[in-house]
PDB file of C-alpha atoms in Angstrom:
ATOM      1  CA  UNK A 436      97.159  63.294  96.804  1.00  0.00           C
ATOM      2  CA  UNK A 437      94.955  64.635  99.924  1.00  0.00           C
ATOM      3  CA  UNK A 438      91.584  65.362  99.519  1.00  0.00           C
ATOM      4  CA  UNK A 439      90.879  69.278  99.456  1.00  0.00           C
ATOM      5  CA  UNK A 440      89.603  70.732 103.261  1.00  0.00           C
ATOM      6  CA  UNK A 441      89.630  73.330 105.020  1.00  0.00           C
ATOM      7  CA  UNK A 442      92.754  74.098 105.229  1.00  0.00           C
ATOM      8  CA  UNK A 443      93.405  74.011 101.681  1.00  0.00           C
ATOM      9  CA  UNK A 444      91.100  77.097 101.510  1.00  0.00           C
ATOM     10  CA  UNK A 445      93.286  78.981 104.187  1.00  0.00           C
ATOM     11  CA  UNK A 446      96.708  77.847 101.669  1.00  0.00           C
ATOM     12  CA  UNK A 447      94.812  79.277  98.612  1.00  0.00           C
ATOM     13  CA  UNK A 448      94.260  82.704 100.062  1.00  0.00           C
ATOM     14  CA  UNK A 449      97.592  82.241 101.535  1.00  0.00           C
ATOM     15  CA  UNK A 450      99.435  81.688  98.900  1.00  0.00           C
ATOM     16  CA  UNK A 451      97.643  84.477  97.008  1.00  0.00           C
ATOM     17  CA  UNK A 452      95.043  82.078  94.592  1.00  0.00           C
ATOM     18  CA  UNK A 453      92.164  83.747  94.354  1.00  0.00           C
ATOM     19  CA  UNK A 454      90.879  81.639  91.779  1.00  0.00           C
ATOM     20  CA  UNK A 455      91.475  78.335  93.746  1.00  0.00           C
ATOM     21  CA  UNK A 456      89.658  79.770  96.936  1.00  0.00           C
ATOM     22  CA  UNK A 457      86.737  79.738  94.820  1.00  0.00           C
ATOM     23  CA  UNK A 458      86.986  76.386  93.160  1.00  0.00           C
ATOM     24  CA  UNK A 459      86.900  75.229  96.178  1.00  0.00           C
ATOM     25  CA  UNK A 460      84.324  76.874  98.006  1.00  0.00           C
ATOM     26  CA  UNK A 461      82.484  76.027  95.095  1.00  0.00           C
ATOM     27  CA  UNK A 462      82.930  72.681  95.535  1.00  0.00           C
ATOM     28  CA  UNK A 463      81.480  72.370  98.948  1.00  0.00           C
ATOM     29  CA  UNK A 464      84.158  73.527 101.120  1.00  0.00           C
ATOM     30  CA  UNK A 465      83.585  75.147 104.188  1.00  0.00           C
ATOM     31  CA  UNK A 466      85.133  77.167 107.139  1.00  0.00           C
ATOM     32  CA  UNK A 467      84.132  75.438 110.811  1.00  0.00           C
ATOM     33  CA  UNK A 468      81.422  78.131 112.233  1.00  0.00           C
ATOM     34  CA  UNK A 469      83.944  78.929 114.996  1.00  0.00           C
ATOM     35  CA  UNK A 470      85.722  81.871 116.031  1.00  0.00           C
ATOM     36  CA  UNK A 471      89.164  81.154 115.686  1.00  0.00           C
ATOM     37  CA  UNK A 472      88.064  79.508 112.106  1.00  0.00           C
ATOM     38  CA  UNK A 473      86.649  82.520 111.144  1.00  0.00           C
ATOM     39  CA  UNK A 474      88.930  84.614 112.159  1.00  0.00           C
ATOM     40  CA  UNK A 475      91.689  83.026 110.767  1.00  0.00           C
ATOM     41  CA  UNK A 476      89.729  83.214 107.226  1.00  0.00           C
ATOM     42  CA  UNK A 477      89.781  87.115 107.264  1.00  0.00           C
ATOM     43  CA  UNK A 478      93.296  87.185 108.468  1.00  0.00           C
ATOM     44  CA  UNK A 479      93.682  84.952 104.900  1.00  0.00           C
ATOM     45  CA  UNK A 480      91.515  87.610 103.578  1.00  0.00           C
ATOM     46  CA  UNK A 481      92.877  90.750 105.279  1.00  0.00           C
ATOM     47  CA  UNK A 482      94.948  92.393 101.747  1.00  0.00           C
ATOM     48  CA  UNK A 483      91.836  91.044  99.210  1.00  0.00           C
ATOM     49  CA  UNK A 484      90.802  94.247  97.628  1.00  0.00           C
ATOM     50  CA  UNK A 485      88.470  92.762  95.431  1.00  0.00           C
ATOM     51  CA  UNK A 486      84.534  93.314  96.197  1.00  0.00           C
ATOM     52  CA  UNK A 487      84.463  89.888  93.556  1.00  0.00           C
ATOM     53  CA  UNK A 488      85.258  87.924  96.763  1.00  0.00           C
ATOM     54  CA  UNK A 489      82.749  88.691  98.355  1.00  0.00           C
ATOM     55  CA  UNK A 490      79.774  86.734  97.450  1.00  0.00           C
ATOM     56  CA  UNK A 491      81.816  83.782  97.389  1.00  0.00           C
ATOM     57  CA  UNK A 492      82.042  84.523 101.350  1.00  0.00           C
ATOM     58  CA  UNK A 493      78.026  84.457 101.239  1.00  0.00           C
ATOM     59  CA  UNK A 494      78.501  81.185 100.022  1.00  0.00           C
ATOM     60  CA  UNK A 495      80.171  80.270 103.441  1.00  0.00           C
ATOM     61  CA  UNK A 496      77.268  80.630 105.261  1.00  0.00           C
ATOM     62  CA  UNK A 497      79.061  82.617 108.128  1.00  0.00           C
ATOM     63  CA  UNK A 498      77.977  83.801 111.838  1.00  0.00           C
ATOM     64  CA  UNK A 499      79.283  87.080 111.862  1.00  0.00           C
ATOM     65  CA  UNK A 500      76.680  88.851 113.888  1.00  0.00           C
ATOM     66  CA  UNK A 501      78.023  86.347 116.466  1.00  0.00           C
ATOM     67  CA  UNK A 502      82.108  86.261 115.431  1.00  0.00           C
ATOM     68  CA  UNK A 503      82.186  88.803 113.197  1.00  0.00           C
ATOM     69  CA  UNK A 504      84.162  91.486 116.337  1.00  0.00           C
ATOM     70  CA  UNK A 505      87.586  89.790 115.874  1.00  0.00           C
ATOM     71  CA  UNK A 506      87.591  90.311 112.388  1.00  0.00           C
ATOM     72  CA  UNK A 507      86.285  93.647 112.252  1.00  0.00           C
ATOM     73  CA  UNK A 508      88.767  94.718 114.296  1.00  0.00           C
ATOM     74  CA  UNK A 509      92.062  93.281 112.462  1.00  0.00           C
ATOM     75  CA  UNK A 510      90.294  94.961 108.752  1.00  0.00           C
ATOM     76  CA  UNK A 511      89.992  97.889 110.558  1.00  0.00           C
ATOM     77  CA  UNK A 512      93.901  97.268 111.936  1.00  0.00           C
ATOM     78  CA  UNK A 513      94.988  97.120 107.906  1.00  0.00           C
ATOM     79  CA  UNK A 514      92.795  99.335 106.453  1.00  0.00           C
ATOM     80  CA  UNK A 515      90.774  96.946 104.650  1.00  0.00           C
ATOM     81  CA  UNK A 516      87.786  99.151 103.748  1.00  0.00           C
ATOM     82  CA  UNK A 517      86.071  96.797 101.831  1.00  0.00           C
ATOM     83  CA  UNK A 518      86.328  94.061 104.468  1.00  0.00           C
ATOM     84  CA  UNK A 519      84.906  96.596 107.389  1.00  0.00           C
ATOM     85  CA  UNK A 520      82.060  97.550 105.064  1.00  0.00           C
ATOM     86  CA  UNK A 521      81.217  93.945 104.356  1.00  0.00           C
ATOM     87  CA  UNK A 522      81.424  92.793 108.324  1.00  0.00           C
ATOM     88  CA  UNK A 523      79.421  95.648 109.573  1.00  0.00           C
ATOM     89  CA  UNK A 524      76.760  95.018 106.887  1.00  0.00           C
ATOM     90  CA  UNK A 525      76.842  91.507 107.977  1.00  0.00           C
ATOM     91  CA  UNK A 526      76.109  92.230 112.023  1.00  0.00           C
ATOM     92  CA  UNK A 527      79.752  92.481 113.297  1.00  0.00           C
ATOM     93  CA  UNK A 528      79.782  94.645 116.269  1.00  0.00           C
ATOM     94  CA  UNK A 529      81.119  98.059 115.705  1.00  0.00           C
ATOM     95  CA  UNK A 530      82.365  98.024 119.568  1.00  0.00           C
ATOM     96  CA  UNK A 531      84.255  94.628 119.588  1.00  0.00           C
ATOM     97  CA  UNK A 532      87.015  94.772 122.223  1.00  0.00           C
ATOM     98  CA  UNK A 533      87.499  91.609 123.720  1.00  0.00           C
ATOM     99  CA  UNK A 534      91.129  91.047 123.666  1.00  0.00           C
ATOM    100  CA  UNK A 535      92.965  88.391 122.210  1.00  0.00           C
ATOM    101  CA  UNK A 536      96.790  87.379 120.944  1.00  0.00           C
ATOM    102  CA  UNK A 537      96.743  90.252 118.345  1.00  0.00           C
ATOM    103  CA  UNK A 538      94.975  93.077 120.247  1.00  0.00           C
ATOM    104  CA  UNK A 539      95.877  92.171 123.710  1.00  0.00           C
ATOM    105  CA  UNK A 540      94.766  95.190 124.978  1.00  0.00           C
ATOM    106  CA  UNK A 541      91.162  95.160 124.351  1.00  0.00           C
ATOM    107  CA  UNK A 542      91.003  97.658 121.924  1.00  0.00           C
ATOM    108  CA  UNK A 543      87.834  98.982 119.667  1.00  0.00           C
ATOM    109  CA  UNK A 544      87.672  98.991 115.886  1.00  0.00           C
ATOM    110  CA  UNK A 545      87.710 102.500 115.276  1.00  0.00           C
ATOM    111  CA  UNK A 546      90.865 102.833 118.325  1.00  0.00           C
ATOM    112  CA  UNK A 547      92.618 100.630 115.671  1.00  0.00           C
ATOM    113  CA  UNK A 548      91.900 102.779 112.442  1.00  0.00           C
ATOM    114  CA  UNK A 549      93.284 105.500 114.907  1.00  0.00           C
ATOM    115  CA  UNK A 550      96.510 103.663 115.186  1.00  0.00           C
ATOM    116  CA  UNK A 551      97.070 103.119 112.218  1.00  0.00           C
ATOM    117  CA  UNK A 552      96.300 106.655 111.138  1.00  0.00           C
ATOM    118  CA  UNK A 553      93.554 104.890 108.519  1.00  0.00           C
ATOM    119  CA  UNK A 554      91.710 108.254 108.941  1.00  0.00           C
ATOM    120  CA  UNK A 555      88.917 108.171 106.343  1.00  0.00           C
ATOM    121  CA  UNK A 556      88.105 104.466 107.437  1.00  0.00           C
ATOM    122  CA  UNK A 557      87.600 106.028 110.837  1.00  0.00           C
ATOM    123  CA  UNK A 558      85.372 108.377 109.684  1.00  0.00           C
ATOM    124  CA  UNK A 559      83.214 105.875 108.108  1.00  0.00           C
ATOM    125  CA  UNK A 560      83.025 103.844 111.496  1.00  0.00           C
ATOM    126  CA  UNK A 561      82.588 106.780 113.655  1.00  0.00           C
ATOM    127  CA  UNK A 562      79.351 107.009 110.998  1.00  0.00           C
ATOM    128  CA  UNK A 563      78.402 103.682 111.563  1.00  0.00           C
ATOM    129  CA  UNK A 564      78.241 104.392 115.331  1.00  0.00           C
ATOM    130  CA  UNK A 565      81.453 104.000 116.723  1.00  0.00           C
ATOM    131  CA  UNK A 566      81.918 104.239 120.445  1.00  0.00           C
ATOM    132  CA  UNK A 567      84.918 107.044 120.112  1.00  0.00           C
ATOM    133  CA  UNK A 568      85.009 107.268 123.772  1.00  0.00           C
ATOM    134  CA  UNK A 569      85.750 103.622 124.911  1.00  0.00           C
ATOM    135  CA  UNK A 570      89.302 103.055 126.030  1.00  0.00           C
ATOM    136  CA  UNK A 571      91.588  99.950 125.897  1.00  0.00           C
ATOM    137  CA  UNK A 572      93.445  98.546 129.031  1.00  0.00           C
ATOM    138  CA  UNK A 573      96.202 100.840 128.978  1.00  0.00           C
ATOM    139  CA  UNK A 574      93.807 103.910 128.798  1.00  0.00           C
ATOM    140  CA  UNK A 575      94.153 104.753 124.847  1.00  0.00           C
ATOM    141  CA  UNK A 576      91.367 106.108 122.534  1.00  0.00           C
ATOM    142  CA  UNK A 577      91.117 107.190 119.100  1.00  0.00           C
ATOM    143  CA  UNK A 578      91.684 110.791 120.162  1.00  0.00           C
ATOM    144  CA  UNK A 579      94.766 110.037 122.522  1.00  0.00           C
ATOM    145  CA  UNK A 580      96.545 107.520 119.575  1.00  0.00           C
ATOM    146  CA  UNK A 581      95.548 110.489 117.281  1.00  0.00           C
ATOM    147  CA  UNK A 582      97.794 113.176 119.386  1.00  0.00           C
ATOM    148  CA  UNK A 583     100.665 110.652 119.697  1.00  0.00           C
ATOM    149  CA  UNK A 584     100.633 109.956 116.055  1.00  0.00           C
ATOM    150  CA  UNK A 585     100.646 113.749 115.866  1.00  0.00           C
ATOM    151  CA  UNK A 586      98.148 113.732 113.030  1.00  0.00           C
ATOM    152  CA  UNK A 587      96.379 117.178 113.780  1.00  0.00           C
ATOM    153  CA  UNK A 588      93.543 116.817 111.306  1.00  0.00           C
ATOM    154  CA  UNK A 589      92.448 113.540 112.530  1.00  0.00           C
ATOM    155  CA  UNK A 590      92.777 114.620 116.814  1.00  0.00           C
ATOM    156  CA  UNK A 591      90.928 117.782 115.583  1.00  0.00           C
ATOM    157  CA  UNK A 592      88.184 116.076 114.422  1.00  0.00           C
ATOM    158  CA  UNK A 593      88.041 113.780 117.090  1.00  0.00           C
ATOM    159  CA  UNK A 594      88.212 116.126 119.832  1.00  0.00           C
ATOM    160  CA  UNK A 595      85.264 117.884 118.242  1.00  0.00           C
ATOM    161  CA  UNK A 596      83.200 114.366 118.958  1.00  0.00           C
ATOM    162  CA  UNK A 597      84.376 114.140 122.473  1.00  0.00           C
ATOM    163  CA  UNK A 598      82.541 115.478 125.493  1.00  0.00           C
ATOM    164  CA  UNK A 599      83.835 118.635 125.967  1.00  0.00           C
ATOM    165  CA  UNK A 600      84.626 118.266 129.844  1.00  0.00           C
ATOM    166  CA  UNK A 601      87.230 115.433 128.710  1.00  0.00           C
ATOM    167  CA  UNK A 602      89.143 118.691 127.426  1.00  0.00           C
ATOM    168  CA  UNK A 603      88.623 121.543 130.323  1.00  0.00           C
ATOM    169  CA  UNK A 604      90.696 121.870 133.009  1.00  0.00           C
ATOM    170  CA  UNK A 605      88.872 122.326 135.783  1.00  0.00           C
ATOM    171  CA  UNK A 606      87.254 119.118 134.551  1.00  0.00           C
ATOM    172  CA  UNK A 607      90.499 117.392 134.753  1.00  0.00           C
ATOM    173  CA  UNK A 608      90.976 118.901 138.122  1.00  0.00           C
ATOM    174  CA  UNK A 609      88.275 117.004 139.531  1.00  0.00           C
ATOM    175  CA  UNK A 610      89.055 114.295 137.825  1.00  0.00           C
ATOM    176  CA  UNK A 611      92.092 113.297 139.303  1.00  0.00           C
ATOM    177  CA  UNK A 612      91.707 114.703 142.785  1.00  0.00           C
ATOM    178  CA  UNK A 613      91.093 111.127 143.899  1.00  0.00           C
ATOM    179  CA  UNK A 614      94.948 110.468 142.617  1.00  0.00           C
ATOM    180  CA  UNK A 615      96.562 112.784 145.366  1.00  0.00           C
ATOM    181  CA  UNK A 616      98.900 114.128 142.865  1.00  0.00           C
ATOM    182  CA  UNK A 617     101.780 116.821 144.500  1.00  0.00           C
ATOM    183  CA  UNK A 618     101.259 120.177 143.607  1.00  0.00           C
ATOM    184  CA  UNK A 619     104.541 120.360 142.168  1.00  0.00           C
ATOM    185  CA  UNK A 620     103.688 117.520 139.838  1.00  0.00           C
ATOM    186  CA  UNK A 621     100.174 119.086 139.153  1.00  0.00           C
ATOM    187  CA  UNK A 622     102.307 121.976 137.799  1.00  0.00           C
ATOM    188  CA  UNK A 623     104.869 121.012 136.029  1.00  0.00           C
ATOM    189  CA  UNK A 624     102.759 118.789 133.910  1.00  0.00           C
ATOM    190  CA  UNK A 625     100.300 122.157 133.568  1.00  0.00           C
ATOM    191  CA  UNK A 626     103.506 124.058 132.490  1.00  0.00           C
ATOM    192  CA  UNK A 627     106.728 122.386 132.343  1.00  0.00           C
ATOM    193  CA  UNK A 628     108.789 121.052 129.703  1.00  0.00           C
ATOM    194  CA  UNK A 629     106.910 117.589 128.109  1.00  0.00           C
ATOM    195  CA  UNK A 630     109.858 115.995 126.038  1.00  0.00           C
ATOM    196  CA  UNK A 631     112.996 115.413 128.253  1.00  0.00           C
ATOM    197  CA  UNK A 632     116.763 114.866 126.693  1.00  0.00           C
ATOM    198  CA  UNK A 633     119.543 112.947 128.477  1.00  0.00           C
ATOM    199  CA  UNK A 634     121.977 112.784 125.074  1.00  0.00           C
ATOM    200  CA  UNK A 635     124.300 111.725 127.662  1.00  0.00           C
ATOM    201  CA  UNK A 636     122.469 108.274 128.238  1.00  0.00           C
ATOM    202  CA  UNK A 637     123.142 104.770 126.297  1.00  0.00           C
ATOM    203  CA  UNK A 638     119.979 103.377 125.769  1.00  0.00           C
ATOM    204  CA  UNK A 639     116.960 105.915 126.342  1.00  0.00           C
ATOM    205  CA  UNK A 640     117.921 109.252 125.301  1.00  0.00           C
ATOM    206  CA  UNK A 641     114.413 111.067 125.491  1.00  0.00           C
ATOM    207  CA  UNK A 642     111.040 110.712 126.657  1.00  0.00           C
ATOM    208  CA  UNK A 643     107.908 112.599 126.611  1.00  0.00           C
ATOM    209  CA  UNK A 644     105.120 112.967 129.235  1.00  0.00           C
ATOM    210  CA  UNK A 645     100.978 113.480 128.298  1.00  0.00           C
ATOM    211  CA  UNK A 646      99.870 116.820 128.522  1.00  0.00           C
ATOM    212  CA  UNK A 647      97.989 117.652 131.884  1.00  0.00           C
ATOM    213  CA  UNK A 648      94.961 117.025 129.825  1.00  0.00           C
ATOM    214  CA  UNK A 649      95.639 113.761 128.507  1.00  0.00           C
ATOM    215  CA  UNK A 650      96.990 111.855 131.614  1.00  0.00           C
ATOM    216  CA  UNK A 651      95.017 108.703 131.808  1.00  0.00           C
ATOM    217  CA  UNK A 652      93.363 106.314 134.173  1.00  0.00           C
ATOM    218  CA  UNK A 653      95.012 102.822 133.925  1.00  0.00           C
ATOM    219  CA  UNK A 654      94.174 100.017 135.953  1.00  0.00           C
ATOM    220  CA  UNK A 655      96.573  97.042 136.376  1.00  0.00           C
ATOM    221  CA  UNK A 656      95.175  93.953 138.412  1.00  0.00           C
ATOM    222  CA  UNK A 657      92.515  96.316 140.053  1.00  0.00           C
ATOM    223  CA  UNK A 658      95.516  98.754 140.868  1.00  0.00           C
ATOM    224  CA  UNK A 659      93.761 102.689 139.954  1.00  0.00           C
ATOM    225  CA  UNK A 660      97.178 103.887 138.309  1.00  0.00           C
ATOM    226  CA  UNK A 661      97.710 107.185 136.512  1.00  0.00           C
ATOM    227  CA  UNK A 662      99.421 107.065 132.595  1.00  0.00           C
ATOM    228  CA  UNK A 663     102.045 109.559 132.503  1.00  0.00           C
ATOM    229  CA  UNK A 664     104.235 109.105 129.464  1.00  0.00           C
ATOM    230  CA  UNK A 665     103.283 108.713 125.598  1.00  0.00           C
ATOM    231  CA  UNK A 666     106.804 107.946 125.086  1.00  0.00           C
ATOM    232  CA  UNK A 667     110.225 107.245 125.063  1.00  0.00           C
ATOM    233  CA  UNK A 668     113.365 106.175 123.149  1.00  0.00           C
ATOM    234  CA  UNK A 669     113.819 102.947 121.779  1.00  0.00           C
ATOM    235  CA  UNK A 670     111.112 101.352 123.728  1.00  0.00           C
ATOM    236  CA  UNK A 671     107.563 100.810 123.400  1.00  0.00           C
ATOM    237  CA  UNK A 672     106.767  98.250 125.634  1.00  0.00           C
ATOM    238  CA  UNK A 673     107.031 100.618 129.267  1.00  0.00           C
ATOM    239  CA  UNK A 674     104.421 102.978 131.109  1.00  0.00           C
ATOM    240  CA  UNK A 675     105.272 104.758 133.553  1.00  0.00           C
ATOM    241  CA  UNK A 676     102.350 104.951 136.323  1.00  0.00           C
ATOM    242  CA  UNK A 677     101.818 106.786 139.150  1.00  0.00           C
ATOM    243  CA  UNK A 678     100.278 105.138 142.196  1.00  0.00           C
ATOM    244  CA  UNK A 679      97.862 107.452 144.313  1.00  0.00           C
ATOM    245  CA  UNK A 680      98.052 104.689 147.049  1.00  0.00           C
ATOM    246  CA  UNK A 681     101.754 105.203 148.054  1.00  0.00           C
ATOM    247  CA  UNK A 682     102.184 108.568 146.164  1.00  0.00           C
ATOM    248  CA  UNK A 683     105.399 107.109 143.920  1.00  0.00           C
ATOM    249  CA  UNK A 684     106.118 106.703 140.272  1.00  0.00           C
ATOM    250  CA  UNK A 685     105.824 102.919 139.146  1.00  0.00           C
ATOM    251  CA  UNK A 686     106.618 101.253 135.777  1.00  0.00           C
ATOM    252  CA  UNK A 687     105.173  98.534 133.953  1.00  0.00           C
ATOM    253  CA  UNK A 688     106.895  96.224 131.346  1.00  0.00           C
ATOM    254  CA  UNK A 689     104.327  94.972 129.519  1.00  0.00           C
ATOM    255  CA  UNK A 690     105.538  92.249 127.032  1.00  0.00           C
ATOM    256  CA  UNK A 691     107.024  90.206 130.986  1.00  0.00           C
ATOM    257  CA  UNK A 692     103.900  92.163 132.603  1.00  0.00           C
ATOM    258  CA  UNK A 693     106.637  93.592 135.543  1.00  0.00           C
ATOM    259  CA  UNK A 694     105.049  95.945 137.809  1.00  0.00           C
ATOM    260  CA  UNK A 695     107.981  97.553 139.599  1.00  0.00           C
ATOM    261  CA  UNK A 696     108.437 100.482 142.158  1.00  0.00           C
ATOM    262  CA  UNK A 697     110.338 103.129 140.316  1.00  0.00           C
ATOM    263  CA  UNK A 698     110.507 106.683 141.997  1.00  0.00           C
ATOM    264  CA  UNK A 699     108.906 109.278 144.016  1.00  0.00           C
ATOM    265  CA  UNK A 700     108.041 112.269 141.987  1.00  0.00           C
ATOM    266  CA  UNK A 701     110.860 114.833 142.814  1.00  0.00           C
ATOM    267  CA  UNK A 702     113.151 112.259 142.766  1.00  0.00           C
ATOM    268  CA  UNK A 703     112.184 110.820 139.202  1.00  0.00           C
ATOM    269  CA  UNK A 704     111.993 114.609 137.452  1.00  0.00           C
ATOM    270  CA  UNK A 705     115.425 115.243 138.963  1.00  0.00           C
ATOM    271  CA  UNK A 706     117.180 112.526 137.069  1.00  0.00           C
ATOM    272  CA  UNK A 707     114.786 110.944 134.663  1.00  0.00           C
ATOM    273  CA  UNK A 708     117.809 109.490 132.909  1.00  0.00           C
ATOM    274  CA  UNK A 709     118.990 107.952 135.801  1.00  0.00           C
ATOM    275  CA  UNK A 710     115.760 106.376 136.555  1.00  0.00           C
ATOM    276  CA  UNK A 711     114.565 105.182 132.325  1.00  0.00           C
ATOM    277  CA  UNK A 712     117.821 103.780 132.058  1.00  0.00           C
ATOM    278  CA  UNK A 713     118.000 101.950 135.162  1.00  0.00           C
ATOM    279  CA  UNK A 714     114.232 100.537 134.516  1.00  0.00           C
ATOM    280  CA  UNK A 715     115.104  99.092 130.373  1.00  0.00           C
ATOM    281  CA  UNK A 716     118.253  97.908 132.253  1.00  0.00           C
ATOM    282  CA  UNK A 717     116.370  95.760 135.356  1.00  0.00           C
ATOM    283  CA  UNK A 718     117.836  97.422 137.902  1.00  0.00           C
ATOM    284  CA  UNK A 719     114.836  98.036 139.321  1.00  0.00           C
ATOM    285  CA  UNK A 720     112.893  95.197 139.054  1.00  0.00           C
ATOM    286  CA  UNK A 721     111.868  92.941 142.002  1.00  0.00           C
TER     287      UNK A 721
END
């Protein structure tokens, strides 16, 4: 029979045993002061409910002022309110959002809670000093993942925290004059219809574009792109962009990371159907 490690700590919690975890951190085991060690310990850790566990992390001896982010993030992911409280009290950084194989898109703490609609665990972190404003890669922040989840108390309360020029219109205006958009385009997404329905289609049936207001900036491999849909059926894994530099609709597949040329504007809102369908299908592709 092996000698406990490491890794037998990582099979206790894994298999659920509590009990053992402790035995054997109180028997001298310990987790490598890394951050893929450490991080791989709160994974273990991440549906432990019980504040009991904690001092028998103390015991560990852990750097989490200096790998505490990861973590954070992925108890913040799950809920884990106990875990958050314990990281933050133990120097994690609130702001974390270096991205990794889990959050690949450099997301925040608090952008996570929003995800996962874990609203009173936001407001705790937006207490703690959570940046509220910082978005991920694909332009997301807690406010925007709030609307999509179309939880109204939680975007209300949000919007309340953001500058208020993020919400005006002549704001906006200025904001994207730099991404040349057609006037027609300018208005329909002021006034036209947001969720589009080709029932007629095989594999995406719907989609539905940001409001005017929440169209975001998006940069892909120092491309400036503009976010125009929240979303669409079946897939999750597509944004559609618009390029200011040759004035067309784009699309990006980001699980094979495809950048492909899609559609001009008028000829996209035309036939969206046509165009959805074609891109899940790889007609498009290059």
């Amino acid at each position: 029979m092996s000698e406990p490690n490491e890794e037998s700590l990582y099979e206790a919690l894994n298999k659920g045993e509590l009990s053992a975890f402790v035995s054997l951190v109180e028997a001298g085991i310990r987790v490598t002061s890394r951050e893929e060690n450490i991080s791989r310990l709160f994974f273990c850790l991440e549906d432990v409910r019980d504040p009991k566990i904690l001092p028998v992390i103390d015991i560990l001896s852990l750097d989490l002022r200096r790998y505490g982010g990861k973590p954070l993030r992925a108890a913040a992911h799950s809920g884990n309110r106990m875990l958050t409280e314990y990281l933050l009290e133990q120097g994690a950084d609130i702001n974390f959002h270096k991205p990794d194989m889990v959050f690949p898109y450099a997301s925040t703490p608090v952008t996570e809670a929003a995800r996962e609609n874990h609203f009173e665990l936001l407001r705790y972190l937006v207490s703690k000093g959570a940046d509220i404003t910082l978005a991920d890669k694909y332009g997301d922040r807690p406010y925007t993942l709030a609307v999509q989840n179309k939880n109204g108390e939680m975007a209300e309360y949000l919007r309340s925290l953001e500058p208020e020029g993020w919400h005006n219109e002549q704001e906006k205006l200025r904001q994207l004059k730099s991404y040349h958009l057609p006037a027609a385009m300018t208005a329909y997404f002021k006034n036209g219809a947001l969720r589009l329905e080709f029932s007629e289609r095989e594999s995406v049936r719907w989609m539905v574009f940001y409001p005017y207001l929440e169209l975001r900036e998006f940069r892909w491999k120092r491309k400036k792109l503009l976010s125009l849909m929240a979303e669409m059926d079946n897939y999750s894994d597509y944004l559609l962009l618009w390029s200011p530099r040759d004035k067309r609709i784009w699309y990006l597949d980001t699980e094979q990371e495809e950048f492909c040329p899609l559609a001009s504007w008028e000829a996209f809102i035309a036939d969206p159907g046509h165009y959805l369908n074609g891109m899940v299908d790889g007609e498009f592709s290059e």
